[in-house]
Coordinates of C-alpha atoms and ligand atoms in Angstrom, one line a residue:
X1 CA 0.0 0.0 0.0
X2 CA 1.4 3.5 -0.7
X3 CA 0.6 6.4 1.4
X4 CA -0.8 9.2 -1.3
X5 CA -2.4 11.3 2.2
X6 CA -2.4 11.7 6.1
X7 CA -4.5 14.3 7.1
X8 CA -4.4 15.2 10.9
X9 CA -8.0 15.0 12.1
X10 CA -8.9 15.1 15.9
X11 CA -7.4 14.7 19.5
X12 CA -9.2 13.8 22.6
X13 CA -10.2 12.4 25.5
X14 CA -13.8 11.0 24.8
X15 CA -14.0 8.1 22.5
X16 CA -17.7 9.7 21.8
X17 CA -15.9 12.4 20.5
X18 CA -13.9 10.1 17.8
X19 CA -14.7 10.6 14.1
X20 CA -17.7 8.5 13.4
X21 CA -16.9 4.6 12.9
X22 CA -17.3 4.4 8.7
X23 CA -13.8 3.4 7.9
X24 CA -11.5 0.6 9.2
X25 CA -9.1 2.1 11.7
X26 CA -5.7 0.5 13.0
X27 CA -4.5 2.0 16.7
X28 CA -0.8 2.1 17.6
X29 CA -0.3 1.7 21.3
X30 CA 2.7 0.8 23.3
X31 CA 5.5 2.1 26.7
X32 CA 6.2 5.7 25.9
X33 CA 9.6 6.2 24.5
X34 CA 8.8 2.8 22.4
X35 CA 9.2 4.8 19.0
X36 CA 5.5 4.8 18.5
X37 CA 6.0 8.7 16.9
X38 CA 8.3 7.9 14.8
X39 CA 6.7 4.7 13.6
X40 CA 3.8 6.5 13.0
X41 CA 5.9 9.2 11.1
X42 CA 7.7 6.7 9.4
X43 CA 4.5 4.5 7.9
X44 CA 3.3 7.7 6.2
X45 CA 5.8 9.2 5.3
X46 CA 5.6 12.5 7.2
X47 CA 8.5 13.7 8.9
X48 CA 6.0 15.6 11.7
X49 CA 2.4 14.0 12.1
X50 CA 2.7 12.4 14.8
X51 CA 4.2 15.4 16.3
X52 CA 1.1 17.3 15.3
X53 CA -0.4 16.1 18.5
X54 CA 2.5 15.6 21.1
X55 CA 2.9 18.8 21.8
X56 CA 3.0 19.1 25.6
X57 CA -0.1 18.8 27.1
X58 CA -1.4 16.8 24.0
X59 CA 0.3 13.5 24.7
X60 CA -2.0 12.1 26.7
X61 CA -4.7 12.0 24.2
X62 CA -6.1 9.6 21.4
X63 CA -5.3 11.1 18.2
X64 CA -7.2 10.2 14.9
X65 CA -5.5 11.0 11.3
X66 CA -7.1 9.9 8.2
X67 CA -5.1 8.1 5.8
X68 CA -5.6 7.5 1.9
X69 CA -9.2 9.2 2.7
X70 CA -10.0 5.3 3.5
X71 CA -8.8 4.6 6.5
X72 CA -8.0 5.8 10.1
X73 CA -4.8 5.8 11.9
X74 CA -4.8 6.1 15.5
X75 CA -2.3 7.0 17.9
X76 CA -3.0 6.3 21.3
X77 CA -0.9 7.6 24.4
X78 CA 1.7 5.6 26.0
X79 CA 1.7 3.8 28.8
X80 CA 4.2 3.1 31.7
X81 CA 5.2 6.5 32.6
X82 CA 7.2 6.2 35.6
X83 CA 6.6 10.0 36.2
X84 CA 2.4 10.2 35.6
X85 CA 1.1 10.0 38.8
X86 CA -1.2 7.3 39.9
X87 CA -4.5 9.4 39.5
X88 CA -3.4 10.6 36.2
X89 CA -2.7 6.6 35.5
X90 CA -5.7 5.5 36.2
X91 CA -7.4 8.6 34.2
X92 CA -5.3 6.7 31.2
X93 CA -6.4 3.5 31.8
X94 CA -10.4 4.9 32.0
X95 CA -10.6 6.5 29.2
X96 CA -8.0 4.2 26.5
X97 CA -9.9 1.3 28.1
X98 CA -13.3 2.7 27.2
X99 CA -12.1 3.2 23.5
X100 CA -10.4 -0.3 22.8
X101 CA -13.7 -1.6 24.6
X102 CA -16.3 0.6 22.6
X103 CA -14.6 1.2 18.7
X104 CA -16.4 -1.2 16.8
X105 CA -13.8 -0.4 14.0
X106 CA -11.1 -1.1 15.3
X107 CA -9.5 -3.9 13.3
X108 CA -6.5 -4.4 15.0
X109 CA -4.2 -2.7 17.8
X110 CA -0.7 -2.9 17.3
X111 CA 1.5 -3.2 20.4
X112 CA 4.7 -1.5 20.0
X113 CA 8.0 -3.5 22.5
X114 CA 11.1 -2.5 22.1
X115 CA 13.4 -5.2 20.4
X116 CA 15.8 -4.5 22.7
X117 CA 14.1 -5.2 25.7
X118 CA 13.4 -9.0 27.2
X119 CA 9.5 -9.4 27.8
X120 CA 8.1 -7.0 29.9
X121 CA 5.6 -7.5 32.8
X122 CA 3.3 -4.1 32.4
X123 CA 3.6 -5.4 28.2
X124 CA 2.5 -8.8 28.7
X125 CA -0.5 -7.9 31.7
X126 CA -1.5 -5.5 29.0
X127 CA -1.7 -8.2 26.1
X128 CA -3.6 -10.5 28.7
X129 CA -5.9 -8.3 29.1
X130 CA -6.5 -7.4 25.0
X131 CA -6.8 -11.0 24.8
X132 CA -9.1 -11.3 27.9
X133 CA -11.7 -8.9 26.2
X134 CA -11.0 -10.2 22.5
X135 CA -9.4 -6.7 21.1
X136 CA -7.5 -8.0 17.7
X137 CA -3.8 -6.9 18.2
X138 CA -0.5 -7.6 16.6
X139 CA 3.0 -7.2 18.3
X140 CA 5.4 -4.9 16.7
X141 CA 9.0 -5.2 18.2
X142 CA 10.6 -1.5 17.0
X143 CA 14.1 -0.3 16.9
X144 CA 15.3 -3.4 15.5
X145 CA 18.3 -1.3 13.9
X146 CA 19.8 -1.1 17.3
X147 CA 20.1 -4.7 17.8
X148 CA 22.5 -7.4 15.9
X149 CA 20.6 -10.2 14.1
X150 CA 21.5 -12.6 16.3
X151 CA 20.4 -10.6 19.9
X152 CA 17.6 -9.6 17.9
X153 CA 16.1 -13.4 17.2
X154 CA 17.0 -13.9 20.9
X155 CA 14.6 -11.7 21.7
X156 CA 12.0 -12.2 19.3
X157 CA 12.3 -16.3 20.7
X158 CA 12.2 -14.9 24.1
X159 CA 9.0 -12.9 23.3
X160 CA 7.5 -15.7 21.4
X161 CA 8.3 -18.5 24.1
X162 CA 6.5 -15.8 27.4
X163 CA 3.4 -15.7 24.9
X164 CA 3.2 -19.4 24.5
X165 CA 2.8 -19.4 28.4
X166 CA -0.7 -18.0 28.0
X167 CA -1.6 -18.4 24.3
X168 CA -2.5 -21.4 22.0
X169 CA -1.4 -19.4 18.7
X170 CA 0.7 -16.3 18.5
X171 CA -0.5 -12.7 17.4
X172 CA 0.9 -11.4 13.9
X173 CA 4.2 -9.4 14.8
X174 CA 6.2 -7.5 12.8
X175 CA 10.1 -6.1 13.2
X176 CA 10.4 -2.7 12.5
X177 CA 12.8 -0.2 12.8
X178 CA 12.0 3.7 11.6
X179 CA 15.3 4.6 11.0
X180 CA 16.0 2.6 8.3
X181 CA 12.4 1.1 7.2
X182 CA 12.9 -2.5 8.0
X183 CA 8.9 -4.0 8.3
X184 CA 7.5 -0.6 7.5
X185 CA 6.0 -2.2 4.1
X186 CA 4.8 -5.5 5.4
X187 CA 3.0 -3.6 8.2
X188 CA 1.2 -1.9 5.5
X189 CA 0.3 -4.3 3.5
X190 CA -1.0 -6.5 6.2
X191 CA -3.3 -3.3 6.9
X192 CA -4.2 -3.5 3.5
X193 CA -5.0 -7.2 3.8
X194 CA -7.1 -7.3 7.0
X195 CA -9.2 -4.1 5.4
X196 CA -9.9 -6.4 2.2
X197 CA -10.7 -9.3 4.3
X198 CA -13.1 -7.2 5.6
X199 CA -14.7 -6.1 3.2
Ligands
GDP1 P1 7.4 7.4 21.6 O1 7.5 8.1 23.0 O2 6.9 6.0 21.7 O3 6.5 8.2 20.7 O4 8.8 7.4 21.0 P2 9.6 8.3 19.9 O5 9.1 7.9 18.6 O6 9.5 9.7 20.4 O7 11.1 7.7 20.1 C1 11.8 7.6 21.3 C2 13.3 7.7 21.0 O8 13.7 6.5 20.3 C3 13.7 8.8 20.1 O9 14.9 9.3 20.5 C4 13.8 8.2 18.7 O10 14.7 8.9 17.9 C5 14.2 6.8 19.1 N1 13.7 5.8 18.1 C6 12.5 5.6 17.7 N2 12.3 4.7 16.8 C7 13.6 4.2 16.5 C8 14.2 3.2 15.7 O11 13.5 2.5 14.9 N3 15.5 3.1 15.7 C9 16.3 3.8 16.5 N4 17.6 3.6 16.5 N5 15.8 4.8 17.3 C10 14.5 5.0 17.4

């Protein structure tokens, strides 16, 4: 799939307040400082969407952008912030909860890890629950540049074999990296494929 427009569309808080549900959207959720920016940046080809909406102040919000006027990209804020305080947390948790829970488009949720990192608890509660609540999701390990090939399939092993502890079957994943566009184009074109299948 090639990315002819991103458009910007809304921030906010409310998932009532989200652009009405008449295209197939795909969220992008995962630890802040993940690379989920410059993923997002990085799939369309836009050196500052993302940024659009992380202004300070605007981080914590879900942000809609419309894509190839077909379909809606969403990024969602980041968890794990060591600094948020707890109320703030749980303010998070209500109101990304209440969207994953309530957006009948959603058609997948990708989970951003970072390759470099072993399996994470807060990563792996988080996946329990998607799975617990049957949200579709696929796991995208980022900043696989920073990695050599071989810690990198340690990793990936390591991830696979902590899923397997809970799962019968293992999500979709993908290995990106946004500096130099490794898995960028399969992750599109497995967008394009669940929006056919869709269809
Ligand atoms: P976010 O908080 O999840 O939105 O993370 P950002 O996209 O802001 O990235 C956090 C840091 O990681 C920044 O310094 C990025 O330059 C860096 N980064 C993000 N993605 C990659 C990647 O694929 N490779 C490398 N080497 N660095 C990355």
């Amino acid at each position: 799939m090639q990315i002819k427009s991103a458009e910007f569309i809304i921030s906010n808080t409310d998932y009532k307040k989200c652009p009405k549900p008449d295209k197939p959207e795909y969220a992008f959720i995962g630890r802040s400082n993940v690379g989920k920016s410059s993923l997002v940046n990085k799939i369309t080809n836009r050196t500052k969407l993302a940024k659009v909406s992380s202004k300070p102040g605007k981080t914590q919000l879900i942000n809609h952008f419309l894509i190839n006027q077909e379909w809606y990209m969403v990024d969602l804020p980041g968890y794990g912030y060591a600094k948020v305080a707890k109320s703030s947390r749980q303010k998070w948790e209500k109101f990304v909860q209440d969207y994953l829970l309530t957006r009948e488009n959603l058609y997948c949720l990708f989970v951003l890890v970072d390759a470099r990192h072993e399996p994470q608890k807060i990563d792996i509660e988080f996946i329990r629950w998607l799975g617990e609540k049957g949200i579709p999701f696929s796991l995208v390990h980022t900043k696989s540049d920073k990695l050599s090939v071989q810690k990198l399939k340690t990793n990936i092993e390591l991830y696979k074999s902590e899923l397997l502890k809970e799962w019968e079957e293992l999500p979709p994943s993908f290995i990106t990296s946004s500096v130099n566009g490794n898995g960028i184009d399969e992750l599109l074109e497995y967008i394009n494929s669940v929006t056919v299948g869709n269809k």
